mmCIF file of C-alpha atoms and ligand atoms in Angstrom:
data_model
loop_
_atom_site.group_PDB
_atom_site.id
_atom_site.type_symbol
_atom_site.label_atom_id
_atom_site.label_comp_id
_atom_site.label_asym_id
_atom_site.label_seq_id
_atom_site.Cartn_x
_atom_site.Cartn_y
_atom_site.Cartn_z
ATOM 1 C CA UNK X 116 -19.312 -16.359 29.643
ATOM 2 C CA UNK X 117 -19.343 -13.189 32.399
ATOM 3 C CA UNK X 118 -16.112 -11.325 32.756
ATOM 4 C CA UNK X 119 -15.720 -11.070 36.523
ATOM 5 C CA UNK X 120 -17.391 -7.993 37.542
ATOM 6 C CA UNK X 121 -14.250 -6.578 39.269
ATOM 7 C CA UNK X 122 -13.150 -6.193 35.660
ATOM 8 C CA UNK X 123 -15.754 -3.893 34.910
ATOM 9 C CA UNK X 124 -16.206 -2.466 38.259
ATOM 10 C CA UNK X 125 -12.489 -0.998 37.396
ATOM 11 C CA UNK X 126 -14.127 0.310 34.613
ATOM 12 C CA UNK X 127 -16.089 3.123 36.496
ATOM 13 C CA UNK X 128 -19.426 3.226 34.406
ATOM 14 C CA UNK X 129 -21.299 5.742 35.714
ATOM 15 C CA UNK X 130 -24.139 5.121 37.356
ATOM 16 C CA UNK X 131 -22.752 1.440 37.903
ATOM 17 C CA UNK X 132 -23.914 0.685 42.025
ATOM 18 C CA UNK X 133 -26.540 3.195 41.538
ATOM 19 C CA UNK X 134 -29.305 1.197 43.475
ATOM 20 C CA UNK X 135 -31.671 3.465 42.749
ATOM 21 C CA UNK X 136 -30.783 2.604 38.915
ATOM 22 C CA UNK X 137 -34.226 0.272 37.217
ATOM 23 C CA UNK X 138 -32.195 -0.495 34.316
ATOM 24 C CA UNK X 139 -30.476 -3.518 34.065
ATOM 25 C CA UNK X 140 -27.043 -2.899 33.252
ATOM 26 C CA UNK X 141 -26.386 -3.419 29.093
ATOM 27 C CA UNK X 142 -24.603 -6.092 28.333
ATOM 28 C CA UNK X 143 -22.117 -5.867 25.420
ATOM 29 C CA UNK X 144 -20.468 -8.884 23.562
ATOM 30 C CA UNK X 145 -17.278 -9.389 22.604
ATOM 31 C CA UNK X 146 -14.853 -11.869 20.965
ATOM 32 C CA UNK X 147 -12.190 -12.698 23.272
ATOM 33 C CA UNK X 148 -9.373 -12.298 21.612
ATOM 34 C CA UNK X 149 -7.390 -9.009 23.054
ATOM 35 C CA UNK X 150 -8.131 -7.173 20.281
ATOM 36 C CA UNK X 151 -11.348 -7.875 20.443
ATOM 37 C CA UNK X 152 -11.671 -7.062 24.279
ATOM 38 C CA UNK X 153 -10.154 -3.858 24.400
ATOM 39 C CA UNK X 154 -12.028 -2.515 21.279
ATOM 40 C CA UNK X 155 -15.202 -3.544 23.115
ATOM 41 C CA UNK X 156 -13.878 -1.945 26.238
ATOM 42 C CA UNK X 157 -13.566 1.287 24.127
ATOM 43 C CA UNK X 158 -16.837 1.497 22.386
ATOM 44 C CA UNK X 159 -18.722 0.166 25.522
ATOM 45 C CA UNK X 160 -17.127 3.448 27.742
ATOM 46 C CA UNK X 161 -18.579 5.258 24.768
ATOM 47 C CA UNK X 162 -21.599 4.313 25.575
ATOM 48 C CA UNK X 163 -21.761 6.047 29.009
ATOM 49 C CA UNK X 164 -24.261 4.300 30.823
ATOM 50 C CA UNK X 165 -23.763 0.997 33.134
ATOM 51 C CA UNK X 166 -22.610 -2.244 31.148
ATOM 52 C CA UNK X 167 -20.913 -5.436 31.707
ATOM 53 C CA UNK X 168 -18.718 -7.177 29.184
ATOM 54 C CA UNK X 169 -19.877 -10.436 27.865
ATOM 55 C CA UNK X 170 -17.041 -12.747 26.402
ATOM 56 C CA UNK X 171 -18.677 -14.656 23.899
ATOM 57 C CA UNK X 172 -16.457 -17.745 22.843
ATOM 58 C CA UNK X 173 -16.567 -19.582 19.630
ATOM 59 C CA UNK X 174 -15.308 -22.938 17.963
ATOM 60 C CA UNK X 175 -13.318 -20.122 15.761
ATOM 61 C CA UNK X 176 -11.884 -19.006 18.483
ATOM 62 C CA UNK X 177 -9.525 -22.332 19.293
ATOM 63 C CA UNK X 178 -5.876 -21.634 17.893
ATOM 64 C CA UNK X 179 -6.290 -24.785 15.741
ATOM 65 C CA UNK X 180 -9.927 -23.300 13.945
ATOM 66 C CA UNK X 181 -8.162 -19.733 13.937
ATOM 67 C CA UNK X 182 -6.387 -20.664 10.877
ATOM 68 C CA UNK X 183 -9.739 -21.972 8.605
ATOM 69 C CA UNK X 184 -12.614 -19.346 10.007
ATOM 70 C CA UNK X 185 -13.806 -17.119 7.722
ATOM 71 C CA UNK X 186 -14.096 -13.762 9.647
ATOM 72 C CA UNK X 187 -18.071 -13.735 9.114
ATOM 73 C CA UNK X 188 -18.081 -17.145 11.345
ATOM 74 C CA UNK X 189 -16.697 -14.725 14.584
ATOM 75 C CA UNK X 190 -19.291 -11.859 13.295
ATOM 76 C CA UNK X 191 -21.963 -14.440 13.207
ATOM 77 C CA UNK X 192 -21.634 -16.111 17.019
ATOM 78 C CA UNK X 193 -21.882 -12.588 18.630
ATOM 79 C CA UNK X 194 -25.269 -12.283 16.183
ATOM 80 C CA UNK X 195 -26.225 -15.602 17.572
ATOM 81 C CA UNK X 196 -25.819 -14.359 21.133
ATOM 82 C CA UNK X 197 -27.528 -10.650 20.443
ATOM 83 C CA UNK X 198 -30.390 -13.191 18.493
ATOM 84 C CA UNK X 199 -30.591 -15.669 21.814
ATOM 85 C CA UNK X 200 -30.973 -12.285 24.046
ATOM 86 C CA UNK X 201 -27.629 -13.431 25.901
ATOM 87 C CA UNK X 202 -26.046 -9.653 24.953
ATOM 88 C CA UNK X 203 -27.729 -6.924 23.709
ATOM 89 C CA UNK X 204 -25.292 -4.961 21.931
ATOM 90 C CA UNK X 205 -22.206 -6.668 19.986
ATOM 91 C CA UNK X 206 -19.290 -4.426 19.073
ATOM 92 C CA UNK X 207 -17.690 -5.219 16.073
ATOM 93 C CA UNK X 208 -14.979 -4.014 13.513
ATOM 94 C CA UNK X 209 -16.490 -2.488 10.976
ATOM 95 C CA UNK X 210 -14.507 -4.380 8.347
ATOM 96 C CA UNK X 211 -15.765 -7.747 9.674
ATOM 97 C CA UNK X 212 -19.043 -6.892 9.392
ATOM 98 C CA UNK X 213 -20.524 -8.438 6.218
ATOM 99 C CA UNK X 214 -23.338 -6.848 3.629
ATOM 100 C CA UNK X 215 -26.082 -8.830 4.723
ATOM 101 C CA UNK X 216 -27.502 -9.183 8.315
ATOM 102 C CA UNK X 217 -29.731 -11.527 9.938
ATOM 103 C CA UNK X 218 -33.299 -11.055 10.344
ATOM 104 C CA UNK X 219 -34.168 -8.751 13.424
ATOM 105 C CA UNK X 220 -30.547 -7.400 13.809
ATOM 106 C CA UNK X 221 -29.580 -3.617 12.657
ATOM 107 C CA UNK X 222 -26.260 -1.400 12.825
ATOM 108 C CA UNK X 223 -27.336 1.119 15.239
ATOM 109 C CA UNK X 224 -24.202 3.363 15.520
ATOM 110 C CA UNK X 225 -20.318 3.912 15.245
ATOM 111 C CA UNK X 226 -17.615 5.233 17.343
ATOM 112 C CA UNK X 227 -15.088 7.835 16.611
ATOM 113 C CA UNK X 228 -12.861 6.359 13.480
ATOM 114 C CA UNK X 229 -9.497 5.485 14.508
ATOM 115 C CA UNK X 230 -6.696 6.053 12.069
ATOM 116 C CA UNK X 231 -8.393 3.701 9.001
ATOM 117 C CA UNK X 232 -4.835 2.841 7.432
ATOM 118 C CA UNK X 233 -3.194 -0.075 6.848
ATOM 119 C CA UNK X 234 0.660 0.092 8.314
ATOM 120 C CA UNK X 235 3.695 -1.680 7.201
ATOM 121 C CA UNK X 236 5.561 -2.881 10.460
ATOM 122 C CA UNK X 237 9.374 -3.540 10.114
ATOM 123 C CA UNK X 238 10.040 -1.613 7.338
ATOM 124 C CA UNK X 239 9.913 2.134 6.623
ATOM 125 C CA UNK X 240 7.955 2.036 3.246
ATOM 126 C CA UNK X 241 7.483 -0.292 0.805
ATOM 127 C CA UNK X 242 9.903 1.855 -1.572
ATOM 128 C CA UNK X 243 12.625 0.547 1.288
ATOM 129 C CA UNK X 244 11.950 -2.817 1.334
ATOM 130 C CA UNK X 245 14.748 -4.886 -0.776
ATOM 131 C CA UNK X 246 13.810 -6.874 -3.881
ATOM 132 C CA UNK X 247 11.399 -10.348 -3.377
ATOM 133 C CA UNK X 248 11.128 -9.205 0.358
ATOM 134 C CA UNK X 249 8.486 -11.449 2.433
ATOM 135 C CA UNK X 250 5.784 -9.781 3.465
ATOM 136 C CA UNK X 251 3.356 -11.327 5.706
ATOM 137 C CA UNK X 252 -0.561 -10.876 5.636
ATOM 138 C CA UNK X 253 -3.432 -13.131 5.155
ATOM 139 C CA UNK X 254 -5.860 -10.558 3.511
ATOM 140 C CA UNK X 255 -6.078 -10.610 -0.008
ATOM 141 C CA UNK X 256 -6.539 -7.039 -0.105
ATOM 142 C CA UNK X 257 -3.974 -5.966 0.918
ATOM 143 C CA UNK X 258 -1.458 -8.846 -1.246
ATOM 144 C CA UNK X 259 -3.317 -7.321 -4.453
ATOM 145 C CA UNK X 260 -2.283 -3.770 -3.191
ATOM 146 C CA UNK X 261 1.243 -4.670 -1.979
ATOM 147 C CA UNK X 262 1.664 -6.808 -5.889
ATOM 148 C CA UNK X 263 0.064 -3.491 -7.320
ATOM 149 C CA UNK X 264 2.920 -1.272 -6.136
ATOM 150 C CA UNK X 265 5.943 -3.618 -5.976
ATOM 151 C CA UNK X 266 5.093 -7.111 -8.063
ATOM 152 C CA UNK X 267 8.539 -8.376 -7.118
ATOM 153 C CA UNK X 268 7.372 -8.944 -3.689
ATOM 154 C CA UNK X 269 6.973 -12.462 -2.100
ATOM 155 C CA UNK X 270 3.317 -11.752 -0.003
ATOM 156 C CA UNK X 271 3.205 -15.213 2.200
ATOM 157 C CA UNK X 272 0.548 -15.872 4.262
ATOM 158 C CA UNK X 273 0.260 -14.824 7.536
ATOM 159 C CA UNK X 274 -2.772 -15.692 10.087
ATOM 160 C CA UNK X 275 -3.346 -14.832 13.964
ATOM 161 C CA UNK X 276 -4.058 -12.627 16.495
ATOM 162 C CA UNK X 277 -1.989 -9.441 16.332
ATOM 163 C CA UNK X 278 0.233 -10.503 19.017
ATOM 164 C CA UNK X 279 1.005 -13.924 17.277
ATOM 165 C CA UNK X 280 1.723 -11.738 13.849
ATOM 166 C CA UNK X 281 3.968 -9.769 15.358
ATOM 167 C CA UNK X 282 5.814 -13.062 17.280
ATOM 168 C CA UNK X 283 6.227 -14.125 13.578
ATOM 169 C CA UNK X 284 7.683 -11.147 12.388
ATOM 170 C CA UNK X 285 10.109 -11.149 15.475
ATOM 171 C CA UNK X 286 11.036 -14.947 14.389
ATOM 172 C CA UNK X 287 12.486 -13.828 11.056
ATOM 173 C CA UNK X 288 10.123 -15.120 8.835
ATOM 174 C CA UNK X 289 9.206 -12.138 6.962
ATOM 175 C CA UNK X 290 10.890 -8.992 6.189
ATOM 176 C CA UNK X 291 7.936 -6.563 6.960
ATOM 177 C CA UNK X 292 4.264 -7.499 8.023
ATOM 178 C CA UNK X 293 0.855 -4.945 6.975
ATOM 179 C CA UNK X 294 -1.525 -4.529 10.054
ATOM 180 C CA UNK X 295 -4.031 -2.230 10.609
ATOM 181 C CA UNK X 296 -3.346 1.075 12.475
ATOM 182 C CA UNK X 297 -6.100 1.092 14.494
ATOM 183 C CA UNK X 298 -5.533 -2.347 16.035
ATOM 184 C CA UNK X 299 -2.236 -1.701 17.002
ATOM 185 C CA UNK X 300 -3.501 1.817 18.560
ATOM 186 C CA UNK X 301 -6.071 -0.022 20.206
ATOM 187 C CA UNK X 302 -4.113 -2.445 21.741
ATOM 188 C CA UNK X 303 -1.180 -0.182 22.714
ATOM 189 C CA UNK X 304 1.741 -2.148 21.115
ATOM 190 C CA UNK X 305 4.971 -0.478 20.331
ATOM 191 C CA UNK X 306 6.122 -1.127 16.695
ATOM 192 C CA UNK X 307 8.637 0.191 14.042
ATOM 193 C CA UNK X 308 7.420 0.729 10.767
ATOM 194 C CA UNK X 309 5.300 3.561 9.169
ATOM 195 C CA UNK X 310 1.863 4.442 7.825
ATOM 196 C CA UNK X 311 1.490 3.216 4.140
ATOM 197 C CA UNK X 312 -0.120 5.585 2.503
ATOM 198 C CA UNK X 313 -3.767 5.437 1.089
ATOM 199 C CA UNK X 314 -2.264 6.346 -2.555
ATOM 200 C CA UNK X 315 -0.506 2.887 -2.069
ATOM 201 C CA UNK X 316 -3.049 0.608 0.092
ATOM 202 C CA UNK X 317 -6.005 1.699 0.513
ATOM 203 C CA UNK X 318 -7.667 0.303 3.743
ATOM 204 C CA UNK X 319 -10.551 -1.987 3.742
ATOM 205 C CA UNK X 320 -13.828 -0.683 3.769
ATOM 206 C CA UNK X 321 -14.921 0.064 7.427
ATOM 207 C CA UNK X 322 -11.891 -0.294 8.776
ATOM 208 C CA UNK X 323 -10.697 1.686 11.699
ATOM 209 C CA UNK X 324 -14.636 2.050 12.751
ATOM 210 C CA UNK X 325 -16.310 -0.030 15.715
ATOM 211 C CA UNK X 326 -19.451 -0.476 14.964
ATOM 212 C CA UNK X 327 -22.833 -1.357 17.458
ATOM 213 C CA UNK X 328 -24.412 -3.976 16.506
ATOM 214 C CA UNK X 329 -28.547 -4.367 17.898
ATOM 215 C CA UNK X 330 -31.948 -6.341 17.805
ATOM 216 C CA UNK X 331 -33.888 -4.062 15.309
ATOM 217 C CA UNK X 332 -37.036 -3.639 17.853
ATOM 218 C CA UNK X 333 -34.612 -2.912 21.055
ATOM 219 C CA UNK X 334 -35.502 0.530 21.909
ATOM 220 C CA UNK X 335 -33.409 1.172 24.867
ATOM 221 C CA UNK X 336 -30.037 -0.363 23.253
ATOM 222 C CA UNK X 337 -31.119 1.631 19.924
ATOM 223 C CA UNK X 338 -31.337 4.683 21.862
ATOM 224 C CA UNK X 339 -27.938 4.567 23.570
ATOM 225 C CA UNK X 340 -26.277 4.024 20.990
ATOM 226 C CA UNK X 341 -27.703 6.526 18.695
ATOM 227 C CA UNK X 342 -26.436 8.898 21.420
ATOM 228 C CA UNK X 343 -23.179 8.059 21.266
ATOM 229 C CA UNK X 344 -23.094 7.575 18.071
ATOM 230 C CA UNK X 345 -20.158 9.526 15.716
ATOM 231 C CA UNK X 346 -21.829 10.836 13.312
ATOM 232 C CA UNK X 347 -18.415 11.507 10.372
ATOM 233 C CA UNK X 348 -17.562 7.611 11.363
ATOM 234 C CA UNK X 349 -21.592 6.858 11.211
ATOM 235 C CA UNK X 350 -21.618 8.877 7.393
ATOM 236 C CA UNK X 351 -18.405 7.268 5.659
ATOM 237 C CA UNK X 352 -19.181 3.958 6.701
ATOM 238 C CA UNK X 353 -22.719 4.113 5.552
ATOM 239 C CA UNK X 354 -21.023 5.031 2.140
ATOM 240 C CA UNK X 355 -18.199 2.453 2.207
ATOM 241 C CA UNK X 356 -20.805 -0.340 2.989
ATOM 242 C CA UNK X 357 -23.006 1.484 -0.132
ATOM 243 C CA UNK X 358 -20.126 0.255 -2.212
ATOM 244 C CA UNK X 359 -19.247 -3.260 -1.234
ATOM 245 C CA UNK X 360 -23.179 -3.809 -1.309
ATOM 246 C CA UNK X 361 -23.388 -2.370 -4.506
ATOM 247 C CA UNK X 362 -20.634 -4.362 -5.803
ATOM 248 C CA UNK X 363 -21.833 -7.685 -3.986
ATOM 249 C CA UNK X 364 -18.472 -8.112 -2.499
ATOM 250 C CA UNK X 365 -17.041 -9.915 0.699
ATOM 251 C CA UNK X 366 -14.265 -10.201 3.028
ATOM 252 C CA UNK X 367 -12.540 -12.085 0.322
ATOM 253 C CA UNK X 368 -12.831 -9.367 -2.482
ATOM 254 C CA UNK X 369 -9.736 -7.459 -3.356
ATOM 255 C CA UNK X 370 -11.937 -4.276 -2.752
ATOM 256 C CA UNK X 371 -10.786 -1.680 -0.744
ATOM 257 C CA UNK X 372 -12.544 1.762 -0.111
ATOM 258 C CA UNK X 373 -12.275 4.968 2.416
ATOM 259 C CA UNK X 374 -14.666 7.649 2.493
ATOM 260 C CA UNK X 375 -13.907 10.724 4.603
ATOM 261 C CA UNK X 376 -16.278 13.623 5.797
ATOM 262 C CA UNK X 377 -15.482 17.106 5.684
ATOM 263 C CA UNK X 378 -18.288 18.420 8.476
ATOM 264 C CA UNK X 379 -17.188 22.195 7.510
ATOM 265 C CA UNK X 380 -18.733 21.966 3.868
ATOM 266 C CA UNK X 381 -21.009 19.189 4.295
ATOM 267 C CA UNK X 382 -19.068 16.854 1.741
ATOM 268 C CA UNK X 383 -17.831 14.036 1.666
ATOM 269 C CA UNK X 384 -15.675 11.948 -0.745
ATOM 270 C CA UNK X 385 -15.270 8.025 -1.424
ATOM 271 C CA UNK X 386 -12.412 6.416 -3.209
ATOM 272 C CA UNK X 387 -12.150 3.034 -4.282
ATOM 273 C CA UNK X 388 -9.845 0.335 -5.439
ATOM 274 C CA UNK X 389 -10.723 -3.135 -7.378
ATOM 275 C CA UNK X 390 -7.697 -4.902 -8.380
ATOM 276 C CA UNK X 391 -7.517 -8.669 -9.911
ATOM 277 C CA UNK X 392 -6.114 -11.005 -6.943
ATOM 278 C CA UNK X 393 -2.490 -11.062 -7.779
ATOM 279 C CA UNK X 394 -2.471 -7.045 -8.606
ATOM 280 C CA UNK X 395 -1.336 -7.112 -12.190
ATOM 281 C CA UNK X 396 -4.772 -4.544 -12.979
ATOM 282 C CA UNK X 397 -6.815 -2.628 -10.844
ATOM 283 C CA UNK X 398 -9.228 0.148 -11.043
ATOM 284 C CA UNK X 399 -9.579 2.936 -9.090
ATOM 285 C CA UNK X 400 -11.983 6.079 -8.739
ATOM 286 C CA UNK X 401 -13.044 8.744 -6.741
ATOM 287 C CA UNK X 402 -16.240 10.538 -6.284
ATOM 288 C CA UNK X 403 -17.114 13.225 -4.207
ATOM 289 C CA UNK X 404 -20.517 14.331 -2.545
ATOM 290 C CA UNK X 405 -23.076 15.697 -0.232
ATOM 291 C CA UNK X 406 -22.737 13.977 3.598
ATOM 292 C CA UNK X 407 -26.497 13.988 3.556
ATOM 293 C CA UNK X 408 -26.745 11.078 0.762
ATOM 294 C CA UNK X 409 -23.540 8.691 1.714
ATOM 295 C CA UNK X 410 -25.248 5.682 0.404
ATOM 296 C CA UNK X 411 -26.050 7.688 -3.133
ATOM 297 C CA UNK X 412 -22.326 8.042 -3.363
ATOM 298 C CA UNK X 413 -21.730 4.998 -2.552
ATOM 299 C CA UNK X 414 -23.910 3.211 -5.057
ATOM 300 C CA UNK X 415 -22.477 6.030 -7.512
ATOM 301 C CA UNK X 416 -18.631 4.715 -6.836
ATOM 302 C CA UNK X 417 -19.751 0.814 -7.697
ATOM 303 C CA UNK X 418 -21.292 2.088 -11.150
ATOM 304 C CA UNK X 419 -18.159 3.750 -11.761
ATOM 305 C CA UNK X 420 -15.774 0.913 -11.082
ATOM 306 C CA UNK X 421 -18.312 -1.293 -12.733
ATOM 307 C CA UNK X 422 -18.421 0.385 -15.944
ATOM 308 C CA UNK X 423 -14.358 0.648 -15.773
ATOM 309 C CA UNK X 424 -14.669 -3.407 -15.252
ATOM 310 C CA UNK X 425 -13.844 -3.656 -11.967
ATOM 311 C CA UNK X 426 -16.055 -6.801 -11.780
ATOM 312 C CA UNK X 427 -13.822 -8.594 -14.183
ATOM 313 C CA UNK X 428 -10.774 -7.371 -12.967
ATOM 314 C CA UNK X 429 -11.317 -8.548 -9.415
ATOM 315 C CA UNK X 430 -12.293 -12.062 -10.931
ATOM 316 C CA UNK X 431 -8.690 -11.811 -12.562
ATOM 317 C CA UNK X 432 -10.015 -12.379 -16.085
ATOM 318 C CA UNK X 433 -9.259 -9.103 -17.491
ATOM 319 C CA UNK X 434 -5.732 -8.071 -19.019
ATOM 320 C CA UNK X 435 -4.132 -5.722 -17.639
ATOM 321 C CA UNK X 436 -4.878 -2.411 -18.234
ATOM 322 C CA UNK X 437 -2.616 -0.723 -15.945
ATOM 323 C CA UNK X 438 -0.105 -2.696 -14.799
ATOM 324 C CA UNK X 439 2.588 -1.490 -13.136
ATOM 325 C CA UNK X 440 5.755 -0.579 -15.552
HETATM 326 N N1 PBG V 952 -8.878 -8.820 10.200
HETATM 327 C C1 PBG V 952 -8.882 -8.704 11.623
HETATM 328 C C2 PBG V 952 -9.055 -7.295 12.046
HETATM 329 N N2 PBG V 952 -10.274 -6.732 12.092
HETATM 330 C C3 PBG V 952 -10.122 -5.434 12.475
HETATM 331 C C4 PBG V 952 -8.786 -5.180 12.675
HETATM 332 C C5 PBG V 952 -8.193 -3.900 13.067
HETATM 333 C C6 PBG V 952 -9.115 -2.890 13.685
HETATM 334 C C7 PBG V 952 -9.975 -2.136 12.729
HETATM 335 O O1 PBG V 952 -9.780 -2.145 11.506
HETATM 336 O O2 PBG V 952 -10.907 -1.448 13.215
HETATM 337 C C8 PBG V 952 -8.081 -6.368 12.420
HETATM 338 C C9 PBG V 952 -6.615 -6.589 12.532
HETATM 339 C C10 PBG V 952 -5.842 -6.152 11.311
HETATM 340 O O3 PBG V 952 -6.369 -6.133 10.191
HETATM 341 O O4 PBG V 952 -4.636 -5.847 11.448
#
């Protein structure tokens, strides 16, 4: 489905009207969920060249759905869209993204990283937070993390666009809620709470990043979006993806990784944390690089944590080996 094209019109891509323009305008799918909408907004002005937004709806879209679709199932009807020629660039978040894409599809490019951590809204830190507090997030992730640090804590589920999480928070049913920084920068919302820091949760791999998603033999969309593309965002991805690869993990893995470029000495570094799903052992590691090779450091990181038995301890079936005094 077509936005109405006063939406983008207010949108001011240059060269948009241009009648002297050949190109057909690019169109860019998106979810249509807020978020969604106003990340593809973002990395479609990146862009800078003429576009129009295409709102791509899905089954997993329905409230009702909302609550059993696996994230790859949202990731997969923009593919299915970019696949049937109907867009030819889909903007996703990073995270979504799985390992494995179809046939004939390639990430071309990133935008400029947002802030990549998670953030703890309604509380100040988890420190503050008072004994068997309910914390609400659906990621498991993030519940092995939050278990990690404070085991006492009650980590209920918690499903929904960002709006709807918040709604619940508002309600009373949980003392604090984790969301990701960049949605909530994205989106513009207001909230009290802080940053958790990375030595605490670390965020999921990719996220924070938008990522351009193309057909592999599309020249013109490939070219456009190599332009724009951010090349520190473009490098740690390319190593955080390395790692969940490496480790064949998913969205439902209790991995969590963040690699970070340092363009002034051409390095960059990747840490990473398996833990077991209800955080009573994890491993974590750090390895440190050239930016030329972030896929070397990548695959370097999974040996690591393999070796330590991060495998094992992400299936739960190891004892713990560190678990919190
Ligand atoms: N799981 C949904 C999702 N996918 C990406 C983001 C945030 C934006 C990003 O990480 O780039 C969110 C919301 C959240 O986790 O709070």
């Amino acid at each position: 489905m077509r936005e109405p094209p006063t939406a983008n019109r207010a949108t001011d891509s240059p060269g948009a009207g241009d009648r002297r323009a050949a190109k057909p305008r690019l169109r860019i799918g998106t979810r249509p969920s807020p978020l969604a909408r106003a990340q593809a907004r973002l990395a479609a002005e990146a862009l800078g060249c003429p576009y129009e937004l295409v709102v791509i709806r899905t089954t997993g879209d329905e409230p009702r759905a909302a609550v059993t679709a696996d994230k790859g199932r949202f990731v997969k009807e923009l593919e299915l869209a970019l696949l049937e020629r109907r867009i030819d660039v889909a903007v996703h978040s990073a995270k979504d993204v799985p390992s494995e894409l179809p046939r004939g599809l390639v990430l071309a490019a990133t935008a400029a990283r947002a802030d990549p951590r998670d953030v703890l809204v309604g509380a100040r830190s988890l420190a503050d937070l008072p004994a068997g507090a309910r914390i609400g997030t659906a990621s498991l992730r993030r519940r092995a993390q939050l278990l990690a640090a404070r085991p006492d804590l009650r980590v209920l589920a918690l499903r929904g666009n960002v709006d709807t999480r918040l709604s619940r928070l508002r309600d009373g049913r949980f003392d604090a809620i984790v969301l990701a920084a960049a949605g909530l920068e994205r989106l513009g919302i207001a909230w009290e709470g802080a940053p958790i820091p990375t030595s605490q949760v670390l965020p999921a791999p990719g996220q924070g990043t938008l990522v351009y998603e193309v057909r592999a033999d599309d020249e013109r969309a490939l070219a456009l979006c190599r332009a724009a593309c951010d090349r520190l965002a473009w490098t740690e991805l390319r190593a955080e993806r390395a790692l969940v690869a490496a480790l064949e993990a998913s969205c439902d893995t209790p991995l969590a990784a963040l690699a970070r470029c340092d363009p002034d000495r051409a390095a960059l570094s990747l840490e990473g944390w398996a833990g077991a799903p209800d955080g009573s052992a994890w491993v974590r590691d750090r390895v440190e690089g050239r930016d030329a090779e972030p896929e070397a450091l990548g695959r370097l990181l999974a040996e690591r944590l393999r070796s330590a038995g991060a495998i094992e301890v992400m299936r739960g079936e190891q004892p713990p080996e560190h678990a919190p005094a």
